[in-house]
Amino acid sequence: MEDFHVKDKSLAGQGHLQIEWASRHMPVLSLIKARFDKEKPLKGLTLGACLHVTKETAVLVDVLVAGGAKIALCGSNPLSTQDDVAAALADKGVHVFAWRGQNTQEYYKCIDDVLDYKPSITLDDGADLVGTLHSKRQKELKNVKGGTEETTTGVIRLRAMERDRSLKYPIVAVNDAYTKYLFDNRYGTGQSSMDGILRATNTLIAGKNFVVCGYGWCSRGIAMRAQGFGANVIVTEVQPTRALEAVMNGLRVMPMADAAAIGDIFITATGDISVIRKEHMEKMKDGAIMANSGHFNVEVNTKDLESLSVSKRTMRPNLEEYTLKNGKKLYLLAEGRLVNLAAAEGHPSEVMDMSFANQALCSEYISKGEKLKPKVYTVPKEIDEKVAELKLKSMCVEIDQLTDEQKKYLSTWEMGTT
Ligand SMILES: NC(=O)c1ccc[n+]([C@@H]2O[C@H](COP(=O)([O-])OP(=O)(O)OC[C@H]3O[C@@H](n4cnc5c(N)ncnc54)[C@H](O)[C@@H]3O)[C@@H](O)[C@H]2O)c1
């Protein structure tokens, strides 16, 4: 069994500096780390994690190690690993199996490498590790006490597994905590997706027709930030209420077939498949740019793009130019994978502070939890509120407390019009 597999261990020095920089901006995790250091709630446990290997994930790993855990870690996307951070983690003695630019076979091999450590708690982002355990390595399911899931797409998959009774151990849906999706999905994805588009293209956003596919937590964050850059934002949706929200937020809403013809930049964040496909690409203007910020690389149908094209070349890192049969050129960022992680660095540390505080506290919750049934659980309210409370404290923001009169008023029904 290998101890670790990274691209270049000599990058560790830069990786340590990156982790230190992230850690300075993750005060909630620092507080949890100090407690974990004393109490060792994860002592003797092996945690198997499939997460984007970024500097913020490294800070989470430090917290879990302080809690007494042994960690085996692989990347949750073939293009999102920060190689210097992976090297630094290996240097710290973490069993890390991740490098940027993996093929599909290497990606799943790394998941197997993590599972070889026989984790009793799993931390997943997109449910690929859980899926592998439940399909190819079912005999090992008995070793697992529980798990956590970081993202919307993973939670959707786990709920499907729960529905058809194939889920064999309890998993806490970290994504569904208020202190996760309201901030990470919205402000994190909003800012970092714009960062990814800019690093890949350095194109001007102001005045462009910027098409955002979806108006969920991630996509509304992207729409909000694109508006701030001065773009004419167009939203496509399939849910009437979400579409209505976009309209009332002052955005244009139309079907993809119409948006395709006028968009300059397109970005998907729906968790769906083939949101941008052949019929749309055929209508697009020469020079249109496509990107994705949803979990899997299926939102922009890259097979369709390949089939329409006669040639392709790499213009800049993370920017591929496709020449179509009629001479039109279309541009795809980061191979249609998460643009914010592949072309930029993912969410800012301040946001991941809350998401990963939930991960750390939910790992502790599972470790000492009474026997939970194999279902998908929401993050306990006390954990969610504790994370918000600690974050506010770290930002020196104080809030009011309910008076006794207010508590009584809010918990009884007798008082009406006065
Ligand atoms: N890039 C990141 O770092 C990051 C962070 C968090 C989540 N995610 C991923 O982003 C995706 C979206 O997550 P979310 O939390 O915003 O989910 P969400 O459920 O809040 O929003 C998704 C929206 O897309 C809409 N939609 C579905 N199919 C569509 C279609 N064909 N055309 C237009 N709209 C469509 C849905 O109606 C919904 O409103 C997921 O895959 C999630 O895992 C990515």
Tab-separated table of C-alpha atoms and ligand atoms in Angstrom:
chain	number	residue	atom	x	y	z
A	1	MET	CA	0.000	0.000	0.000
A	2	GLU	CA	1.463	3.350	-1.024
A	3	ASP	CA	1.847	6.078	1.637
A	4	PHE	CA	0.953	8.850	-0.797
A	5	HIS	CA	0.981	9.726	-4.502
A	6	VAL	CA	1.392	13.366	-5.560
A	7	LYS	CA	2.837	15.100	-8.624
A	8	ASP	CA	6.012	16.566	-7.121
A	9	LYS	CA	6.939	16.388	-3.443
A	10	SER	CA	9.461	19.222	-3.906
A	11	LEU	CA	6.528	21.678	-4.210
A	12	ALA	CA	5.826	21.205	-0.474
A	13	GLY	CA	7.489	24.487	0.606
A	14	GLN	CA	5.088	26.621	-1.461
A	15	GLY	CA	2.196	24.397	-0.357
A	16	HIS	CA	2.953	24.994	3.333
A	17	LEU	CA	2.846	28.766	2.731
A	18	GLN	CA	-0.497	28.448	0.905
A	19	ILE	CA	-1.965	26.447	3.790
A	20	GLU	CA	-0.691	28.997	6.307
A	21	TRP	CA	-2.304	31.811	4.279
A	22	ALA	CA	-5.656	29.964	4.128
A	23	SER	CA	-5.499	29.136	7.824
A	24	ARG	CA	-5.191	32.844	8.747
A	25	HIS	CA	-8.601	33.362	7.111
A	26	MET	CA	-10.345	30.395	8.703
A	27	PRO	CA	-10.926	31.499	12.312
A	28	VAL	CA	-13.826	29.137	13.022
A	29	LEU	CA	-11.716	26.129	12.067
A	30	SER	CA	-8.882	27.486	14.241
A	31	LEU	CA	-11.200	27.531	17.267
A	32	ILE	CA	-12.392	23.988	16.526
A	33	LYS	CA	-8.788	22.875	16.087
A	34	ALA	CA	-7.841	24.218	19.529
A	35	ARG	CA	-10.685	22.212	21.127
A	36	PHE	CA	-9.980	19.080	19.071
A	37	ASP	CA	-6.331	19.288	20.126
A	38	LYS	CA	-7.372	19.042	23.784
A	39	GLU	CA	-10.291	16.627	23.518
A	40	LYS	CA	-9.139	14.300	20.689
A	41	PRO	CA	-12.711	13.369	19.662
A	42	LEU	CA	-11.498	11.436	16.591
A	43	LYS	CA	-8.747	9.487	18.361
A	44	GLY	CA	-8.024	6.154	16.711
A	45	LEU	CA	-10.363	6.742	13.757
A	46	THR	CA	-9.399	6.627	10.093
A	47	LEU	CA	-11.214	9.162	7.917
A	48	GLY	CA	-11.355	8.603	4.148
A	49	ALA	CA	-11.906	11.861	2.283
A	50	CYS	CA	-12.641	12.593	-1.366
A	51	LEU	CA	-12.518	16.409	-1.496
A	52	HIS	CA	-11.008	19.073	-3.770
A	53	VAL	CA	-7.376	19.104	-2.645
A	54	THR	CA	-7.016	22.831	-2.039
A	55	LYS	CA	-5.309	24.903	0.639
A	56	GLU	CA	-8.624	25.153	2.512
A	57	THR	CA	-9.049	21.362	2.518
A	58	ALA	CA	-5.534	21.126	3.943
A	59	VAL	CA	-6.643	23.346	6.843
A	60	LEU	CA	-9.590	20.996	7.450
A	61	VAL	CA	-7.191	18.037	7.380
A	62	ASP	CA	-5.039	19.773	10.048
A	63	VAL	CA	-8.117	20.124	12.266
A	64	LEU	CA	-9.099	16.468	11.857
A	65	VAL	CA	-5.526	15.347	12.565
A	66	ALA	CA	-5.516	17.559	15.685
A	67	GLY	CA	-8.666	15.666	16.695
A	68	GLY	CA	-6.700	12.410	16.627
A	69	ALA	CA	-7.740	11.058	13.209
A	70	LYS	CA	-5.620	9.350	10.587
A	71	ILE	CA	-6.492	10.786	7.158
A	72	ALA	CA	-6.462	9.284	3.684
A	73	LEU	CA	-7.388	11.867	1.037
A	74	CYS	CA	-7.988	11.930	-2.708
A	75	GLY	CA	-9.271	14.653	-5.048
A	76	SER	CA	-12.953	14.949	-5.955
A	77	ASN	CA	-12.213	16.244	-9.439
A	78	PRO	CA	-9.447	15.360	-11.919
A	79	LEU	CA	-8.560	19.042	-12.468
A	80	SER	CA	-8.991	20.670	-9.050
A	81	THR	CA	-5.933	19.474	-7.111
A	82	GLN	CA	-3.406	22.146	-6.135
A	83	ASP	CA	-0.176	20.175	-6.531
A	84	ASP	CA	1.827	22.272	-4.066
A	85	VAL	CA	-0.823	21.725	-1.393
A	86	ALA	CA	-0.924	17.977	-2.086
A	87	ALA	CA	2.888	17.896	-1.711
A	88	ALA	CA	2.694	19.766	1.611
A	89	LEU	CA	0.057	17.342	2.893
A	90	ALA	CA	2.274	14.391	1.971
A	91	ASP	CA	5.106	16.173	3.791
A	92	LYS	CA	2.904	16.375	6.907
A	93	GLY	CA	2.397	12.604	6.756
A	94	VAL	CA	-1.131	12.626	5.308
A	95	HIS	CA	-1.946	9.723	2.967
A	96	VAL	CA	-2.799	11.912	-0.015
A	97	PHE	CA	-3.464	10.522	-3.491
A	98	ALA	CA	-4.055	13.455	-5.821
A	99	TRP	CA	-2.545	15.436	-8.657
A	100	ARG	CA	-3.921	17.870	-11.204
A	101	GLY	CA	-4.725	16.466	-14.645
A	102	GLN	CA	-5.734	12.897	-13.842
A	103	ASN	CA	-7.510	10.694	-16.357
A	104	THR	CA	-10.675	8.893	-15.255
A	105	GLN	CA	-8.817	5.673	-14.479
A	106	GLU	CA	-6.274	7.480	-12.274
A	107	TYR	CA	-9.077	9.380	-10.553
A	108	TYR	CA	-10.854	6.173	-9.493
A	109	LYS	CA	-7.540	4.470	-8.621
A	110	CYS	CA	-6.942	7.259	-6.072
A	111	ILE	CA	-10.400	6.629	-4.570
A	112	ASP	CA	-9.428	2.957	-4.238
A	113	ASP	CA	-6.112	3.979	-2.619
A	114	VAL	CA	-8.073	5.921	0.021
A	115	LEU	CA	-10.495	3.040	0.597
A	116	ASP	CA	-7.534	0.675	1.075
A	117	TYR	CA	-7.008	2.484	4.409
A	118	LYS	CA	-10.426	1.090	5.537
A	119	PRO	CA	-11.958	4.350	6.759
A	120	SER	CA	-14.669	4.284	9.412
A	121	ILE	CA	-15.908	7.771	8.447
A	122	THR	CA	-16.102	9.062	4.862
A	123	LEU	CA	-16.067	12.702	3.760
A	124	ASP	CA	-17.238	12.996	0.166
A	125	ASP	CA	-17.822	15.761	-2.394
A	126	GLY	CA	-20.038	14.448	-5.195
A	127	ALA	CA	-20.528	10.897	-3.810
A	128	ASP	CA	-17.933	9.164	-6.034
A	129	LEU	CA	-16.212	7.591	-3.010
A	130	VAL	CA	-19.526	6.483	-1.499
A	131	GLY	CA	-20.605	5.177	-4.910
A	132	THR	CA	-17.382	3.149	-5.251
A	133	LEU	CA	-17.834	1.643	-1.755
A	134	HIS	CA	-21.452	0.706	-2.493
A	135	SER	CA	-20.728	-0.841	-5.895
A	136	LYS	CA	-17.224	-2.298	-6.162
A	137	ARG	CA	-16.229	-2.695	-2.488
A	138	GLN	CA	-19.443	-3.655	-0.709
A	139	LYS	CA	-17.684	-6.041	1.715
A	140	GLU	CA	-15.987	-3.021	3.328
A	141	LEU	CA	-19.257	-1.222	4.079
A	142	LYS	CA	-19.404	-2.911	7.487
A	143	ASN	CA	-16.297	-0.948	8.607
A	144	VAL	CA	-18.012	2.396	8.041
A	145	LYS	CA	-19.832	4.177	10.867
A	146	GLY	CA	-21.036	7.138	8.828
A	147	GLY	CA	-20.123	9.907	6.451
A	148	THR	CA	-20.595	13.485	5.317
A	149	GLU	CA	-21.382	14.941	1.882
A	150	GLU	CA	-20.231	18.377	0.790
A	151	THR	CA	-22.205	19.260	-2.343
A	152	THR	CA	-25.710	19.470	-3.847
A	153	THR	CA	-25.058	16.877	-6.543
A	154	GLY	CA	-23.723	14.392	-3.973
A	155	VAL	CA	-26.764	14.893	-1.741
A	156	ILE	CA	-29.091	14.317	-4.729
A	157	ARG	CA	-27.315	11.015	-5.427
A	158	LEU	CA	-27.400	9.920	-1.773
A	159	ARG	CA	-31.124	10.685	-1.517
A	160	ALA	CA	-31.670	8.504	-4.641
A	161	MET	CA	-29.679	5.723	-2.913
A	162	GLU	CA	-31.768	6.141	0.247
A	163	ARG	CA	-35.004	5.966	-1.785
A	164	ASP	CA	-34.100	2.663	-3.433
A	165	ARG	CA	-32.677	1.345	-0.116
A	166	SER	CA	-29.144	0.927	-1.416
A	167	LEU	CA	-27.572	3.372	1.071
A	168	LYS	CA	-25.889	1.253	3.765
A	169	TYR	CA	-24.664	3.810	6.302
A	170	PRO	CA	-25.795	7.220	7.628
A	171	ILE	CA	-24.547	10.346	5.882
A	172	VAL	CA	-24.899	13.948	7.010
A	173	ALA	CA	-25.699	16.346	4.163
A	174	VAL	CA	-23.285	19.155	5.036
A	175	ASN	CA	-24.380	20.948	1.857
A	176	ASP	CA	-27.854	21.512	3.295
A	177	ALA	CA	-26.691	23.447	6.382
A	178	TYR	CA	-27.636	27.131	6.179
A	179	THR	CA	-24.028	27.984	7.020
A	180	LYS	CA	-22.995	26.009	3.932
A	181	TYR	CA	-25.233	26.607	0.949
A	182	LEU	CA	-26.242	30.198	1.722
A	183	PHE	CA	-22.599	31.261	1.711
A	184	ASP	CA	-20.428	28.643	-0.032
A	185	ASN	CA	-22.774	27.906	-2.936
A	186	ARG	CA	-23.867	31.529	-3.367
A	187	TYR	CA	-20.974	33.868	-2.504
A	188	GLY	CA	-18.197	31.279	-2.875
A	189	THR	CA	-19.261	30.000	-6.287
A	190	GLY	CA	-20.267	33.519	-7.356
A	191	GLN	CA	-16.860	35.042	-6.719
A	192	SER	CA	-14.657	32.086	-7.661
A	193	SER	CA	-16.490	31.330	-10.921
A	194	MET	CA	-15.932	34.903	-12.095
A	195	ASP	CA	-12.302	34.479	-10.983
A	196	GLY	CA	-12.006	31.300	-13.094
A	197	ILE	CA	-13.531	32.936	-16.182
A	198	LEU	CA	-11.243	35.948	-15.839
A	199	ARG	CA	-8.049	33.934	-15.276
A	200	ALA	CA	-8.819	31.735	-18.289
A	201	THR	CA	-9.824	34.526	-20.679
A	202	ASN	CA	-9.081	37.970	-19.190
A	203	THR	CA	-12.122	39.049	-21.184
A	204	LEU	CA	-14.142	42.194	-20.372
A	205	ILE	CA	-17.415	41.291	-18.651
A	206	ALA	CA	-19.005	44.759	-18.783
A	207	GLY	CA	-21.561	45.105	-21.536
A	208	LYS	CA	-21.524	41.407	-22.461
A	209	ASN	CA	-24.584	39.184	-22.667
A	210	PHE	CA	-23.761	36.813	-19.815
A	211	VAL	CA	-26.000	33.737	-19.762
A	212	VAL	CA	-26.330	31.933	-16.429
A	213	CYS	CA	-27.988	28.514	-16.690
A	214	GLY	CA	-29.946	27.880	-13.510
A	215	TYR	CA	-31.003	30.231	-10.726
A	216	GLY	CA	-30.200	28.037	-7.746
A	217	TRP	CA	-27.784	28.864	-4.936
A	218	CYS	CA	-24.636	28.706	-7.061
A	219	SER	CA	-26.055	30.196	-10.213
A	220	ARG	CA	-27.737	33.135	-8.460
A	221	GLY	CA	-24.364	33.915	-6.863
A	222	ILE	CA	-22.733	33.929	-10.291
A	223	ALA	CA	-25.557	36.076	-11.729
A	224	MET	CA	-25.178	38.545	-8.862
A	225	ARG	CA	-21.437	38.929	-9.375
A	226	ALA	CA	-21.717	39.151	-13.184
A	227	GLN	CA	-24.255	41.967	-12.706
A	228	GLY	CA	-21.697	43.706	-10.496
A	229	PHE	CA	-19.180	43.530	-13.337
A	230	GLY	CA	-21.680	45.325	-15.597
A	231	ALA	CA	-22.843	42.358	-17.662
A	232	ASN	CA	-26.320	42.053	-19.161
A	233	VAL	CA	-27.304	38.909	-17.289
A	234	ILE	CA	-29.713	36.435	-18.853
A	235	VAL	CA	-31.008	33.485	-16.813
A	236	THR	CA	-32.354	30.157	-18.056
A	237	GLU	CA	-34.353	27.957	-15.662
A	238	VAL	CA	-36.735	25.002	-15.542
A	239	GLN	CA	-38.390	25.785	-12.161
A	240	PRO	CA	-41.084	28.488	-12.377
A	241	THR	CA	-40.478	29.926	-8.876
A	242	ARG	CA	-36.749	30.244	-9.428
A	243	ALA	CA	-37.345	31.859	-12.832
A	244	LEU	CA	-39.770	34.285	-11.196
A	245	GLU	CA	-37.176	35.222	-8.572
A	246	ALA	CA	-34.704	35.988	-11.351
A	247	VAL	CA	-37.278	38.162	-13.138
A	248	MET	CA	-38.038	40.072	-9.926
A	249	ASN	CA	-34.322	40.540	-9.324
A	250	GLY	CA	-34.306	42.465	-12.588
A	251	LEU	CA	-32.834	39.780	-14.839
A	252	ARG	CA	-33.952	38.648	-18.283
A	253	VAL	CA	-35.248	35.079	-18.328
A	254	MET	CA	-35.673	33.080	-21.519
A	255	PRO	CA	-35.295	29.512	-22.860
A	256	MET	CA	-31.790	28.336	-23.688
A	257	ALA	CA	-32.719	28.126	-27.368
A	258	ASP	CA	-33.213	31.928	-27.399
A	259	ALA	CA	-30.322	32.760	-25.069
A	260	ALA	CA	-27.955	30.671	-27.234
A	261	ALA	CA	-28.263	33.085	-30.135
A	262	ILE	CA	-27.408	36.241	-28.173
A	263	GLY	CA	-25.020	35.154	-25.411
A	264	ASP	CA	-21.345	36.148	-25.345
A	265	ILE	CA	-20.445	34.115	-22.236
A	266	PHE	CA	-22.356	31.071	-20.934
A	267	ILE	CA	-22.001	29.388	-17.566
A	268	THR	CA	-23.922	26.404	-16.214
A	269	ALA	CA	-24.444	25.579	-12.512
A	270	THR	CA	-27.514	23.362	-12.452
A	271	GLY	CA	-26.389	19.866	-11.420
A	272	ASP	CA	-28.148	18.703	-14.619
A	273	ILE	CA	-26.902	17.084	-17.836
A	274	SER	CA	-26.638	18.516	-21.404
A	275	VAL	CA	-27.893	21.950	-20.398
A	276	ILE	CA	-25.874	23.359	-23.306
A	277	ARG	CA	-25.953	20.937	-26.224
A	278	LYS	CA	-25.616	20.665	-30.006
A	279	GLU	CA	-28.782	22.581	-30.952
A	280	HIS	CA	-27.605	25.501	-28.761
A	281	MET	CA	-23.984	25.442	-29.953
A	282	GLU	CA	-25.206	25.572	-33.555
A	283	LYS	CA	-27.018	28.854	-32.788
A	284	MET	CA	-24.174	30.505	-30.858
A	285	LYS	CA	-22.308	33.557	-32.109
A	286	ASP	CA	-18.742	33.277	-33.353
A	287	GLY	CA	-16.458	33.696	-30.334
A	288	ALA	CA	-18.945	32.587	-27.672
A	289	ILE	CA	-17.343	31.335	-24.449
A	290	MET	CA	-18.747	28.389	-22.427
A	291	ALA	CA	-17.946	27.370	-18.854
A	292	ASN	CA	-19.412	25.188	-16.124
A	293	SER	CA	-19.487	25.529	-12.357
A	294	GLY	CA	-21.761	22.558	-11.578
A	295	HIS	CA	-20.229	19.467	-10.001
A	296	PHE	CA	-19.812	17.145	-13.000
A	297	ASN	CA	-18.486	17.905	-16.495
A	298	VAL	CA	-21.774	16.944	-18.156
A	299	GLU	CA	-23.601	20.294	-18.145
A	300	VAL	CA	-21.929	21.487	-21.342
A	301	ASN	CA	-22.159	18.523	-23.704
A	302	THR	CA	-18.526	18.284	-24.802
A	303	LYS	CA	-19.193	15.279	-27.050
A	304	ASP	CA	-21.597	17.452	-29.050
A	305	LEU	CA	-18.954	20.183	-29.232
A	306	GLU	CA	-16.354	17.680	-30.476
A	307	SER	CA	-18.770	16.294	-33.079
A	308	LEU	CA	-19.533	19.775	-34.452
A	309	SER	CA	-15.845	20.692	-34.686
A	310	VAL	CA	-13.159	20.124	-37.298
A	311	SER	CA	-10.268	21.151	-35.086
A	312	LYS	CA	-9.344	22.283	-31.629
A	313	ARG	CA	-6.373	24.034	-30.036
A	314	THR	CA	-5.329	25.291	-26.632
A	315	MET	CA	-5.116	29.097	-26.725
A	316	ARG	CA	-4.134	29.622	-23.074
A	317	PRO	CA	-4.246	27.482	-19.954
A	318	ASN	CA	-7.851	26.346	-19.454
A	319	LEU	CA	-9.040	27.911	-22.733
A	320	GLU	CA	-9.777	25.577	-25.642
A	321	GLU	CA	-10.770	26.899	-29.071
A	322	TYR	CA	-13.075	24.724	-31.195
A	323	THR	CA	-13.425	25.471	-34.918
A	324	LEU	CA	-16.759	24.312	-36.300
A	325	LYS	CA	-17.379	23.022	-39.824
A	326	ASN	CA	-18.736	26.426	-40.893
A	327	GLY	CA	-15.604	28.181	-39.597
A	328	LYS	CA	-17.256	29.532	-36.432
A	329	LYS	CA	-15.103	29.413	-33.312
A	330	LEU	CA	-16.454	28.488	-29.866
A	331	TYR	CA	-14.431	28.513	-26.655
A	332	LEU	CA	-14.636	26.074	-23.749
A	333	LEU	CA	-13.052	26.742	-20.360
A	334	ALA	CA	-11.397	24.065	-18.194
A	335	GLU	CA	-12.713	21.177	-20.342
A	336	GLY	CA	-16.211	21.892	-19.027
A	337	ARG	CA	-15.149	20.983	-15.469
A	338	LEU	CA	-15.737	23.211	-12.421
A	339	VAL	CA	-14.272	26.468	-13.762
A	340	ASN	CA	-13.811	27.994	-10.320
A	341	LEU	CA	-11.575	25.145	-9.144
A	342	ALA	CA	-9.887	24.194	-12.412
A	343	ALA	CA	-9.105	27.697	-13.704
A	344	ALA	CA	-8.943	29.477	-10.330
A	345	GLU	CA	-8.473	28.319	-6.738
A	346	GLY	CA	-12.013	27.504	-5.650
A	347	HIS	CA	-13.888	29.380	-2.961
A	348	PRO	CA	-12.117	31.920	-0.784
A	349	SER	CA	-10.906	30.595	2.577
A	350	GLU	CA	-13.361	32.744	4.565
A	351	VAL	CA	-16.286	30.871	2.988
A	352	MET	CA	-14.733	27.413	3.269
A	353	ASP	CA	-14.184	28.215	6.948
A	354	MET	CA	-17.920	27.672	7.486
A	355	SER	CA	-18.382	24.708	5.122
A	356	PHE	CA	-15.442	22.873	6.653
A	357	ALA	CA	-16.385	23.807	10.231
A	358	ASN	CA	-19.579	21.869	9.464
A	359	GLN	CA	-17.461	18.996	8.083
A	360	ALA	CA	-15.293	18.874	11.220
A	361	LEU	CA	-18.213	19.103	13.657
A	362	CYS	CA	-20.302	16.578	11.704
A	363	SER	CA	-17.357	14.126	11.679
A	364	GLU	CA	-17.253	14.494	15.467
A	365	TYR	CA	-21.062	14.066	15.623
A	366	ILE	CA	-20.864	10.816	13.655
A	367	SER	CA	-17.912	9.542	15.690
A	368	LYS	CA	-19.847	9.760	18.921
A	369	GLY	CA	-23.327	9.400	17.480
A	370	GLU	CA	-25.636	6.730	18.753
A	371	LYS	CA	-26.558	4.134	16.125
A	372	LEU	CA	-27.998	6.123	13.235
A	373	LYS	CA	-30.052	4.395	10.523
A	374	PRO	CA	-28.607	4.330	6.971
A	375	LYS	CA	-30.271	7.547	5.834
A	376	VAL	CA	-29.342	11.042	4.731
A	377	TYR	CA	-29.420	13.404	7.733
A	378	THR	CA	-29.509	17.174	7.869
A	379	VAL	CA	-26.789	18.908	9.878
A	380	PRO	CA	-28.009	19.178	13.499
A	381	LYS	CA	-29.392	22.693	14.136
A	382	GLU	CA	-27.010	23.196	17.080
A	383	ILE	CA	-24.008	22.649	14.795
A	384	ASP	CA	-25.343	24.961	12.071
A	385	GLU	CA	-26.085	27.719	14.600
A	386	LYS	CA	-22.779	27.234	16.400
A	387	VAL	CA	-20.906	27.757	13.122
A	388	ALA	CA	-22.854	30.974	12.423
A	389	GLU	CA	-22.264	32.179	15.981
A	390	LEU	CA	-18.508	31.537	15.831
A	391	LYS	CA	-18.237	33.152	12.384
A	392	LEU	CA	-20.024	36.307	13.576
A	393	LYS	CA	-17.769	36.401	16.633
A	394	SER	CA	-14.678	36.125	14.455
A	395	MET	CA	-15.975	39.086	12.430
A	396	CYS	CA	-16.607	41.099	15.646
A	397	VAL	CA	-20.320	41.325	14.817
A	398	GLU	CA	-22.712	41.328	17.766
A	399	ILE	CA	-26.440	40.634	17.580
A	400	ASP	CA	-29.422	41.129	19.897
A	401	GLN	CA	-30.796	38.513	22.296
A	402	LEU	CA	-34.520	37.886	22.785
A	403	THR	CA	-35.949	39.437	25.968
A	404	ASP	CA	-38.140	37.243	28.238
A	405	GLU	CA	-41.201	39.155	26.993
A	406	GLN	CA	-40.235	38.443	23.360
A	407	LYS	CA	-39.571	34.760	24.057
A	408	LYS	CA	-43.032	34.437	25.618
A	409	TYR	CA	-44.706	36.413	22.800
A	410	LEU	CA	-43.074	34.257	20.130
A	411	SER	CA	-43.959	30.958	21.802
A	412	THR	CA	-47.644	31.586	22.664
A	413	TRP	CA	-50.771	32.361	20.607
A	414	GLU	CA	-53.158	34.266	22.878
A	415	MET	CA	-52.076	37.818	22.053
A	416	GLY	CA	-53.670	39.239	18.863
A	417	THR	CA	-54.631	42.750	17.660
A	418	THR	CA	-54.257	45.271	20.472
B	1	LIG	N1	-18.447	25.227	-8.312
B	1	LIG	C1	-18.493	24.935	-7.039
B	1	LIG	O1	-17.534	25.126	-6.293
B	1	LIG	C2	-19.756	24.411	-6.457
B	1	LIG	C3	-20.111	24.696	-5.133
B	1	LIG	C4	-21.303	24.192	-4.645
B	1	LIG	C5	-22.121	23.415	-5.474
B	1	LIG	N2	-21.727	23.130	-6.746
B	1	LIG	C6	-22.521	22.337	-7.674
B	1	LIG	O2	-23.297	23.241	-8.477
B	1	LIG	C7	-24.497	22.618	-8.921
B	1	LIG	C8	-25.706	23.460	-8.504
B	1	LIG	O3	-25.796	23.497	-7.093
B	1	LIG	P1	-26.875	24.440	-6.339
B	1	LIG	O4	-26.613	24.291	-4.887
B	1	LIG	O5	-26.900	25.770	-6.957
B	1	LIG	O6	-28.224	23.643	-6.731
B	1	LIG	P2	-29.707	24.212	-6.753
B	1	LIG	O7	-30.595	23.012	-6.707
B	1	LIG	O8	-29.897	25.271	-5.708
B	1	LIG	O9	-29.838	24.923	-8.176
B	1	LIG	C9	-29.847	24.274	-9.384
B	1	LIG	C10	-30.823	25.045	-10.287
B	1	LIG	O10	-30.648	24.618	-11.631
B	1	LIG	C11	-31.938	24.531	-12.223
B	1	LIG	N3	-31.892	23.656	-13.395
B	1	LIG	C12	-31.889	22.291	-13.440
B	1	LIG	N4	-31.844	21.869	-14.718
B	1	LIG	C13	-31.805	22.988	-15.498
B	1	LIG	C14	-31.750	23.209	-16.895
B	1	LIG	N5	-31.722	22.183	-17.759
B	1	LIG	N6	-31.714	24.486	-17.346
B	1	LIG	C15	-31.753	25.526	-16.491
B	1	LIG	N7	-31.809	25.384	-15.142
B	1	LIG	C16	-31.831	24.125	-14.657
B	1	LIG	C17	-32.819	24.010	-11.100
B	1	LIG	O11	-34.181	24.258	-11.376
B	1	LIG	C18	-32.291	24.789	-9.911
B	1	LIG	O12	-32.960	26.008	-9.719
B	1	LIG	C19	-24.453	21.226	-8.298
B	1	LIG	O13	-23.878	20.331	-9.208
B	1	LIG	C20	-23.546	21.397	-7.097
B	1	LIG	O14	-23.009	20.177	-6.655
B	1	LIG	C21	-20.566	23.647	-7.261
